[in-house]
Amino acid sequence: METISVTELLDSGIEDASAERDRGRGGPPTWRELGLQSMSAALVESLSRRGSRFFEALCQWPRWHALNERALAVTHHPLLMAESARQIAAALELRHLTGADANRLQPVSVSLGVDPRAQPVEYGAASDVLVHVTVSDLVVRVGTVAAYRLTAEFFHAGTRFGACGMTLARPSRPHLEVPSTSTPCPGLLRPAPAAVGASAEPDVLLVRGPQGRLVIAPCDPGHPVLLPGRPALLPALAVMEAGRQATLLYRGALPSAVAGIAVRLDAPVPSRGAVVEVVAEGGASRFLVKAGEQIAARGTVTVSRS
């Protein structure tokens, strides 16, 4: 493994980015460049350089985004911060990061915090969000970027309302066989969307198994935001949402009470059958995601005091 400075990688990438602009690719990143399934999933409108390792992005968060509730006044789902950071990372790798190849790095650790008092509440079509981005902790293997950390601070109308830290790396190769004990049986009870803080039934990721266990079994296995392309393994953001839903169900808390979420992937998480265990500790809850007997992911959900 070889480490290299942020400045060295990003500065050497300026010439590459300029060459791309000369070829007509200097405009806003397209939804295809961001690896999205459709234009409606795109949140990032632009990404510009502001220093050796600093960037600025403009995002637009639609009021009727797939994860948002359907209401007159909409407080955006907290995962829009994480999804925006993921899309910014994709644009950064494409336009600015030297040594990033066609096999995009994936989030393996994500943490976000939000100030419920400062969150934008949208009555119109969309919220314009400014994002200050910092890149750090670059790791290179054989001349190719193998991992890095992205930190994003989110502003609306001049007010900072949240932040998201994300470590991206090349995910470990999955085992093709998923333990049979982790496959849920049909007929299990699916919680109501309101009980897990979901806007609609397709957003629900959990079912109740034997002895009240919470099992990941997405209602929509091809959810356009959480599970685009029907992946065999859960992306980090879907694991994060499963932990949020499990915590809200366990604690009987309102979605608006969530002030922070964090997750770390330790092993591949199958798209169906993993078990989520929640332990409440004051204002925070820890959750573990188990694939068979193996702990595949762990995280926390912080709930603000009313």
mmCIF file of N, CA and C in Angstrom, residues 49-152:
data_model
loop_
_atom_site.group_PDB
_atom_site.id
_atom_site.type_symbol
_atom_site.label_atom_id
_atom_site.label_comp_id
_atom_site.label_asym_id
_atom_site.label_seq_id
_atom_site.Cartn_x
_atom_site.Cartn_y
_atom_site.Cartn_z
ATOM 1 N N ARG A 49 -13.984 23.530 -7.884
ATOM 2 C CA ARG A 49 -12.812 23.485 -7.012
ATOM 3 C C ARG A 49 -12.649 24.802 -6.270
ATOM 4 N N ARG A 50 -12.297 24.739 -4.967
ATOM 5 C CA ARG A 50 -12.106 25.940 -4.162
ATOM 6 C C ARG A 50 -10.760 25.963 -3.446
ATOM 7 N N GLY A 51 -9.907 24.976 -3.706
ATOM 8 C CA GLY A 51 -8.600 24.929 -3.059
ATOM 9 C C GLY A 51 -7.933 23.609 -3.360
ATOM 10 N N SER A 52 -6.775 23.359 -2.732
ATOM 11 C CA SER A 52 -6.023 22.148 -3.038
ATOM 12 C C SER A 52 -6.799 20.883 -2.693
ATOM 13 N N ARG A 53 -7.624 20.951 -1.654
ATOM 14 C CA ARG A 53 -8.419 19.787 -1.294
ATOM 15 C C ARG A 53 -9.847 20.164 -0.910
ATOM 16 N N PHE A 54 -10.263 21.332 -1.359
ATOM 17 C CA PHE A 54 -11.603 21.813 -1.031
ATOM 18 C C PHE A 54 -12.432 22.011 -2.303
ATOM 19 N N PHE A 55 -13.703 21.702 -2.201
ATOM 20 C CA PHE A 55 -14.625 21.833 -3.322
ATOM 21 C C PHE A 55 -15.934 22.434 -2.813
ATOM 22 N N GLU A 56 -16.719 22.897 -3.761
ATOM 23 C CA GLU A 56 -18.043 23.416 -3.429
ATOM 24 C C GLU A 56 -19.039 22.813 -4.401
ATOM 25 N N ALA A 57 -20.134 22.305 -3.878
ATOM 26 C CA ALA A 57 -21.166 21.693 -4.715
ATOM 27 C C ALA A 57 -22.491 22.402 -4.488
ATOM 28 N N LEU A 58 -23.285 22.447 -5.536
ATOM 29 C CA LEU A 58 -24.660 22.919 -5.450
ATOM 30 C C LEU A 58 -25.578 21.738 -5.671
ATOM 31 N N CYS A 59 -26.507 21.547 -4.748
ATOM 32 C CA CYS A 59 -27.464 20.447 -4.847
ATOM 33 C C CYS A 59 -28.884 21.009 -4.867
ATOM 34 N N GLN A 60 -29.776 20.250 -5.443
ATOM 35 C CA GLN A 60 -31.191 20.587 -5.398
ATOM 36 C C GLN A 60 -31.940 19.361 -4.894
ATOM 37 N N TRP A 61 -32.638 19.537 -3.780
ATOM 38 C CA TRP A 61 -33.373 18.447 -3.160
ATOM 39 C C TRP A 61 -34.863 18.603 -3.462
ATOM 40 N N PRO A 62 -35.420 17.753 -4.325
ATOM 41 C CA PRO A 62 -36.835 17.884 -4.675
ATOM 42 C C PRO A 62 -37.744 17.632 -3.470
ATOM 43 N N ARG A 63 -38.787 18.397 -3.400
ATOM 44 C CA ARG A 63 -39.770 18.184 -2.319
ATOM 45 C C ARG A 63 -40.362 16.785 -2.418
ATOM 46 N N TRP A 64 -40.579 16.306 -3.643
ATOM 47 C CA TRP A 64 -41.222 14.998 -3.828
ATOM 48 C C TRP A 64 -40.192 13.905 -4.077
ATOM 49 N N HIS A 65 -39.023 14.030 -3.474
ATOM 50 C CA HIS A 65 -38.026 12.960 -3.566
ATOM 51 C C HIS A 65 -38.621 11.657 -3.034
ATOM 52 N N ALA A 66 -38.144 10.538 -3.578
ATOM 53 C CA ALA A 66 -38.731 9.230 -3.243
ATOM 54 C C ALA A 66 -38.709 8.941 -1.746
ATOM 55 N N LEU A 67 -37.725 9.456 -1.004
ATOM 56 C CA LEU A 67 -37.633 9.159 0.427
ATOM 57 C C LEU A 67 -38.435 10.129 1.294
ATOM 58 N N ASN A 68 -38.833 11.268 0.724
ATOM 59 C CA ASN A 68 -39.515 12.273 1.531
ATOM 60 C C ASN A 68 -40.977 11.931 1.774
ATOM 61 N N GLU A 69 -41.495 12.418 2.894
ATOM 62 C CA GLU A 69 -42.910 12.246 3.180
ATOM 63 C C GLU A 69 -43.739 13.091 2.225
ATOM 64 N N ARG A 70 -44.985 12.722 2.088
ATOM 65 C CA ARG A 70 -45.907 13.463 1.233
ATOM 66 C C ARG A 70 -46.736 14.375 2.133
ATOM 67 N N ALA A 71 -46.346 15.633 2.194
ATOM 68 C CA ALA A 71 -47.006 16.570 3.094
ATOM 69 C C ALA A 71 -46.899 17.972 2.515
ATOM 70 N N LEU A 72 -47.685 18.886 3.074
ATOM 71 C CA LEU A 72 -47.648 20.272 2.616
ATOM 72 C C LEU A 72 -46.289 20.902 2.903
ATOM 73 N N ALA A 73 -45.773 20.671 4.094
ATOM 74 C CA ALA A 73 -44.450 21.158 4.484
ATOM 75 C C ALA A 73 -43.547 19.954 4.702
ATOM 76 N N VAL A 74 -42.498 19.833 3.903
ATOM 77 C CA VAL A 74 -41.645 18.642 3.924
ATOM 78 C C VAL A 74 -40.289 18.961 4.537
ATOM 79 N N THR A 75 -39.911 18.218 5.583
ATOM 80 C CA THR A 75 -38.550 18.225 6.099
ATOM 81 C C THR A 75 -37.813 17.080 5.427
ATOM 82 N N HIS A 76 -36.756 17.386 4.722
ATOM 83 C CA HIS A 76 -36.094 16.382 3.895
ATOM 84 C C HIS A 76 -35.555 15.217 4.732
ATOM 85 N N HIS A 77 -35.631 14.028 4.158
ATOM 86 C CA HIS A 77 -35.100 12.818 4.779
ATOM 87 C C HIS A 77 -33.598 12.989 5.025
ATOM 88 N N PRO A 78 -33.084 12.596 6.191
ATOM 89 C CA PRO A 78 -31.651 12.803 6.475
ATOM 90 C C PRO A 78 -30.730 12.078 5.500
ATOM 91 N N LEU A 79 -31.198 10.985 4.887
ATOM 92 C CA LEU A 79 -30.331 10.274 3.956
ATOM 93 C C LEU A 79 -30.052 11.060 2.685
ATOM 94 N N LEU A 80 -30.785 12.159 2.443
ATOM 95 C CA LEU A 80 -30.461 12.993 1.286
ATOM 96 C C LEU A 80 -29.076 13.611 1.436
ATOM 97 N N MET A 81 -28.629 13.829 2.681
ATOM 98 C CA MET A 81 -27.267 14.310 2.895
ATOM 99 C C MET A 81 -26.261 13.244 2.470
ATOM 100 N N ALA A 82 -26.492 12.004 2.898
ATOM 101 C CA ALA A 82 -25.564 10.929 2.564
ATOM 102 C C ALA A 82 -25.570 10.633 1.068
ATOM 103 N N GLU A 83 -26.748 10.644 0.445
ATOM 104 C CA GLU A 83 -26.828 10.384 -0.990
ATOM 105 C C GLU A 83 -26.188 11.516 -1.782
ATOM 106 N N SER A 84 -26.352 12.759 -1.317
ATOM 107 C CA SER A 84 -25.679 13.883 -1.977
ATOM 108 C C SER A 84 -24.166 13.725 -1.881
ATOM 109 N N ALA A 85 -23.665 13.347 -0.703
ATOM 110 C CA ALA A 85 -22.225 13.143 -0.533
ATOM 111 C C ALA A 85 -21.724 12.024 -1.445
ATOM 112 N N ARG A 86 -22.504 10.961 -1.581
ATOM 113 C CA ARG A 86 -22.100 9.852 -2.460
ATOM 114 C C ARG A 86 -22.034 10.309 -3.917
ATOM 115 N N GLN A 87 -23.011 11.103 -4.342
ATOM 116 C CA GLN A 87 -23.007 11.598 -5.717
ATOM 117 C C GLN A 87 -21.868 12.599 -5.940
ATOM 118 N N ILE A 88 -21.589 13.419 -4.945
ATOM 119 C CA ILE A 88 -20.454 14.340 -5.041
ATOM 120 C C ILE A 88 -19.155 13.553 -5.192
ATOM 121 N N ALA A 89 -19.020 12.458 -4.430
ATOM 122 C CA ALA A 89 -17.827 11.614 -4.544
ATOM 123 C C ALA A 89 -17.692 11.045 -5.957
ATOM 124 N N ALA A 90 -18.805 10.619 -6.538
ATOM 125 C CA ALA A 90 -18.764 10.082 -7.903
ATOM 126 C C ALA A 90 -18.313 11.148 -8.893
ATOM 127 N N ALA A 91 -18.831 12.376 -8.735
ATOM 128 C CA ALA A 91 -18.427 13.466 -9.625
ATOM 129 C C ALA A 91 -16.970 13.826 -9.412
ATOM 130 N N LEU A 92 -16.512 13.822 -8.169
ATOM 131 C CA LEU A 92 -15.122 14.153 -7.857
ATOM 132 C C LEU A 92 -14.173 13.134 -8.478
ATOM 133 N N GLU A 93 -14.516 11.856 -8.356
ATOM 134 C CA GLU A 93 -13.662 10.822 -8.942
ATOM 135 C C GLU A 93 -13.603 10.953 -10.455
ATOM 136 N N LEU A 94 -14.711 11.313 -11.056
ATOM 137 C CA LEU A 94 -14.780 11.417 -12.506
ATOM 138 C C LEU A 94 -14.014 12.626 -13.034
ATOM 139 N N ARG A 95 -14.144 13.769 -12.330
ATOM 140 C CA ARG A 95 -13.632 15.024 -12.866
ATOM 141 C C ARG A 95 -12.283 15.454 -12.292
ATOM 142 N N HIS A 96 -11.965 15.078 -11.070
ATOM 143 C CA HIS A 96 -10.828 15.698 -10.396
ATOM 144 C C HIS A 96 -9.804 14.731 -9.810
ATOM 145 N N LEU A 97 -10.165 13.510 -9.546
ATOM 146 C CA LEU A 97 -9.289 12.641 -8.763
ATOM 147 C C LEU A 97 -8.427 11.770 -9.673
ATOM 148 N N THR A 98 -7.144 12.048 -9.672
ATOM 149 C CA THR A 98 -6.215 11.263 -10.469
ATOM 150 C C THR A 98 -6.131 9.835 -9.929
ATOM 151 N N GLY A 99 -6.113 8.871 -10.846
ATOM 152 C CA GLY A 99 -5.936 7.481 -10.438
ATOM 153 C C GLY A 99 -7.216 6.774 -10.066
ATOM 154 N N ALA A 100 -8.381 7.440 -10.198
ATOM 155 C CA ALA A 100 -9.651 6.752 -9.979
ATOM 156 C C ALA A 100 -10.027 6.061 -11.281
ATOM 157 N N ASP A 101 -10.368 4.786 -11.214
ATOM 158 C CA ASP A 101 -10.652 4.048 -12.443
ATOM 159 C C ASP A 101 -12.156 3.867 -12.614
ATOM 160 N N ALA A 102 -12.518 3.060 -13.604
ATOM 161 C CA ALA A 102 -13.931 2.901 -13.942
ATOM 162 C C ALA A 102 -14.720 2.180 -12.858
ATOM 163 N N ASN A 103 -14.035 1.400 -12.023
ATOM 164 C CA ASN A 103 -14.725 0.702 -10.932
ATOM 165 C C ASN A 103 -14.809 1.630 -9.731
ATOM 166 N N ARG A 104 -15.935 2.306 -9.589
ATOM 167 C CA ARG A 104 -16.064 3.343 -8.568
ATOM 168 C C ARG A 104 -15.898 2.780 -7.168
ATOM 169 N N LEU A 105 -15.291 3.594 -6.324
ATOM 170 C CA LEU A 105 -15.226 3.253 -4.918
ATOM 171 C C LEU A 105 -16.613 3.392 -4.309
ATOM 172 N N GLN A 106 -16.833 2.662 -3.219
ATOM 173 C CA GLN A 106 -18.144 2.643 -2.580
ATOM 174 C C GLN A 106 -18.023 3.075 -1.122
ATOM 175 N N PRO A 107 -19.065 3.714 -0.569
ATOM 176 C CA PRO A 107 -19.025 4.055 0.855
ATOM 177 C C PRO A 107 -18.931 2.798 1.713
ATOM 178 N N VAL A 108 -17.998 2.796 2.653
ATOM 179 C CA VAL A 108 -17.871 1.689 3.587
ATOM 180 C C VAL A 108 -18.095 2.154 5.020
ATOM 181 N N SER A 109 -18.081 3.474 5.207
ATOM 182 C CA SER A 109 -18.353 4.060 6.516
ATOM 183 C C SER A 109 -18.994 5.422 6.281
ATOM 184 N N VAL A 110 -20.117 5.671 6.951
ATOM 185 C CA VAL A 110 -20.856 6.926 6.759
ATOM 186 C C VAL A 110 -21.352 7.401 8.116
ATOM 187 N N SER A 111 -21.214 8.704 8.367
ATOM 188 C CA SER A 111 -21.808 9.286 9.573
ATOM 189 C C SER A 111 -22.392 10.635 9.194
ATOM 190 N N LEU A 112 -23.547 10.942 9.744
ATOM 191 C CA LEU A 112 -24.152 12.240 9.475
ATOM 192 C C LEU A 112 -24.800 12.770 10.742
ATOM 193 N N GLY A 113 -24.822 14.090 10.820
ATOM 194 C CA GLY A 113 -25.480 14.769 11.925
ATOM 195 C C GLY A 113 -26.290 15.923 11.380
ATOM 196 N N VAL A 114 -27.422 16.177 11.986
ATOM 197 C CA VAL A 114 -28.311 17.224 11.505
ATOM 198 C C VAL A 114 -28.862 18.002 12.693
ATOM 199 N N ASP A 115 -29.033 19.309 12.501
ATOM 200 C CA ASP A 115 -29.659 20.150 13.512
ATOM 201 C C ASP A 115 -31.137 20.274 13.157
ATOM 202 N N PRO A 116 -32.021 19.586 13.890
ATOM 203 C CA PRO A 116 -33.443 19.614 13.534
ATOM 204 C C PRO A 116 -34.022 21.021 13.491
ATOM 205 N N ARG A 117 -33.443 21.955 14.252
ATOM 206 C CA ARG A 117 -33.973 23.317 14.281
ATOM 207 C C ARG A 117 -33.600 24.098 13.028
ATOM 208 N N ALA A 118 -32.544 23.666 12.323
ATOM 209 C CA ALA A 118 -32.068 24.407 11.151
ATOM 210 C C ALA A 118 -32.365 23.707 9.832
ATOM 211 N N GLN A 119 -32.901 22.502 9.881
ATOM 212 C CA GLN A 119 -33.201 21.776 8.657
ATOM 213 C C GLN A 119 -34.156 22.566 7.772
ATOM 214 N N PRO A 120 -33.903 22.591 6.462
ATOM 215 C CA PRO A 120 -34.832 23.287 5.574
ATOM 216 C C PRO A 120 -36.178 22.571 5.507
ATOM 217 N N VAL A 121 -37.247 23.347 5.561
ATOM 218 C CA VAL A 121 -38.608 22.847 5.397
ATOM 219 C C VAL A 121 -39.118 23.384 4.068
ATOM 220 N N GLU A 122 -39.488 22.481 3.163
ATOM 221 C CA GLU A 122 -39.812 22.874 1.802
ATOM 222 C C GLU A 122 -41.321 22.871 1.558
ATOM 223 N N TYR A 123 -41.834 24.015 1.086
ATOM 224 C CA TYR A 123 -43.237 24.139 0.699
ATOM 225 C C TYR A 123 -43.393 24.141 -0.824
ATOM 226 N N GLY A 124 -42.300 24.473 -1.513
ATOM 227 C CA GLY A 124 -42.365 24.591 -2.962
ATOM 228 C C GLY A 124 -41.871 23.348 -3.673
ATOM 229 N N ALA A 125 -41.142 23.564 -4.789
ATOM 230 C CA ALA A 125 -40.720 22.432 -5.611
ATOM 231 C C ALA A 125 -39.461 21.761 -5.095
ATOM 232 N N ALA A 126 -38.477 22.565 -4.635
ATOM 233 C CA ALA A 126 -37.195 21.982 -4.238
ATOM 234 C C ALA A 126 -36.433 22.955 -3.363
ATOM 235 N N SER A 127 -35.478 22.407 -2.594
ATOM 236 C CA SER A 127 -34.594 23.213 -1.739
ATOM 237 C C SER A 127 -33.212 23.275 -2.377
ATOM 238 N N ASP A 128 -32.667 24.485 -2.490
ATOM 239 C CA ASP A 128 -31.302 24.654 -2.978
ATOM 240 C C ASP A 128 -30.344 24.522 -1.798
ATOM 241 N N VAL A 129 -29.372 23.641 -1.937
ATOM 242 C CA VAL A 129 -28.449 23.328 -0.848
ATOM 243 C C VAL A 129 -27.020 23.542 -1.329
ATOM 244 N N LEU A 130 -26.246 24.296 -0.549
ATOM 245 C CA LEU A 130 -24.828 24.511 -0.821
ATOM 246 C C LEU A 130 -24.026 23.543 0.042
ATOM 247 N N VAL A 131 -22.998 22.930 -0.550
ATOM 248 C CA VAL A 131 -22.205 21.933 0.166
ATOM 249 C C VAL A 131 -20.725 22.291 0.087
ATOM 250 N N HIS A 132 -20.093 22.432 1.251
ATOM 251 C CA HIS A 132 -18.645 22.613 1.316
ATOM 252 C C HIS A 132 -18.006 21.236 1.512
ATOM 253 N N VAL A 133 -17.066 20.893 0.634
ATOM 254 C CA VAL A 133 -16.524 19.534 0.577
ATOM 255 C C VAL A 133 -15.018 19.563 0.844
ATOM 256 N N THR A 134 -14.560 18.646 1.691
ATOM 257 C CA THR A 134 -13.133 18.464 1.966
ATOM 258 C C THR A 134 -12.754 17.021 1.674
ATOM 259 N N VAL A 135 -11.612 16.832 1.004
ATOM 260 C CA VAL A 135 -11.104 15.496 0.692
ATOM 261 C C VAL A 135 -9.838 15.256 1.506
ATOM 262 N N SER A 136 -9.721 14.078 2.129
ATOM 263 C CA SER A 136 -8.554 13.772 2.959
ATOM 264 C C SER A 136 -8.296 12.267 2.967
ATOM 265 N N ASP A 137 -7.199 11.886 3.604
ATOM 266 C CA ASP A 137 -6.870 10.477 3.867
ATOM 267 C C ASP A 137 -6.856 9.618 2.600
ATOM 268 N N LEU A 138 -6.259 10.148 1.540
ATOM 269 C CA LEU A 138 -6.163 9.376 0.303
ATOM 270 C C LEU A 138 -5.171 8.226 0.450
ATOM 271 N N VAL A 139 -5.546 7.062 -0.038
ATOM 272 C CA VAL A 139 -4.690 5.883 -0.037
ATOM 273 C C VAL A 139 -4.607 5.362 -1.472
ATOM 274 N N VAL A 140 -3.392 5.058 -1.906
ATOM 275 C CA VAL A 140 -3.179 4.613 -3.284
ATOM 276 C C VAL A 140 -2.523 3.240 -3.291
ATOM 277 N N ARG A 141 -3.018 2.383 -4.154
ATOM 278 C CA ARG A 141 -2.394 1.075 -4.366
ATOM 279 C C ARG A 141 -2.100 0.921 -5.857
ATOM 280 N N VAL A 142 -0.855 0.669 -6.179
ATOM 281 C CA VAL A 142 -0.414 0.452 -7.560
ATOM 282 C C VAL A 142 -0.902 1.590 -8.457
ATOM 283 N N GLY A 143 -0.735 2.818 -7.986
ATOM 284 C CA GLY A 143 -1.072 3.975 -8.786
ATOM 285 C C GLY A 143 -2.548 4.291 -8.904
ATOM 286 N N THR A 144 -3.390 3.560 -8.199
ATOM 287 C CA THR A 144 -4.830 3.772 -8.267
ATOM 288 C C THR A 144 -5.376 4.125 -6.889
ATOM 289 N N VAL A 145 -6.271 5.084 -6.839
ATOM 290 C CA VAL A 145 -6.884 5.468 -5.569
ATOM 291 C C VAL A 145 -7.670 4.289 -5.015
ATOM 292 N N ALA A 146 -7.319 3.860 -3.802
ATOM 293 C CA ALA A 146 -7.978 2.720 -3.180
ATOM 294 C C ALA A 146 -8.959 3.136 -2.094
ATOM 295 N N ALA A 147 -8.765 4.331 -1.538
ATOM 296 C CA ALA A 147 -9.660 4.786 -0.477
ATOM 297 C C ALA A 147 -9.418 6.269 -0.234
ATOM 298 N N TYR A 148 -10.424 6.953 0.273
ATOM 299 C CA TYR A 148 -10.270 8.334 0.714
ATOM 300 C C TYR A 148 -11.474 8.699 1.576
ATOM 301 N N ARG A 149 -11.379 9.850 2.215
ATOM 302 C CA ARG A 149 -12.470 10.343 3.065
ATOM 303 C C ARG A 149 -12.992 11.652 2.509
ATOM 304 N N LEU A 150 -14.299 11.779 2.492
ATOM 305 C CA LEU A 150 -14.969 12.995 2.039
ATOM 306 C C LEU A 150 -15.802 13.544 3.199
ATOM 307 N N THR A 151 -15.634 14.823 3.490
ATOM 308 C CA THR A 151 -16.428 15.493 4.524
ATOM 309 C C THR A 151 -17.243 16.596 3.867
ATOM 310 N N ALA A 152 -18.538 16.604 4.114
ATOM 311 C CA ALA A 152 -19.438 17.565 3.476
ATOM 312 C C ALA A 152 -20.234 18.314 4.536
#
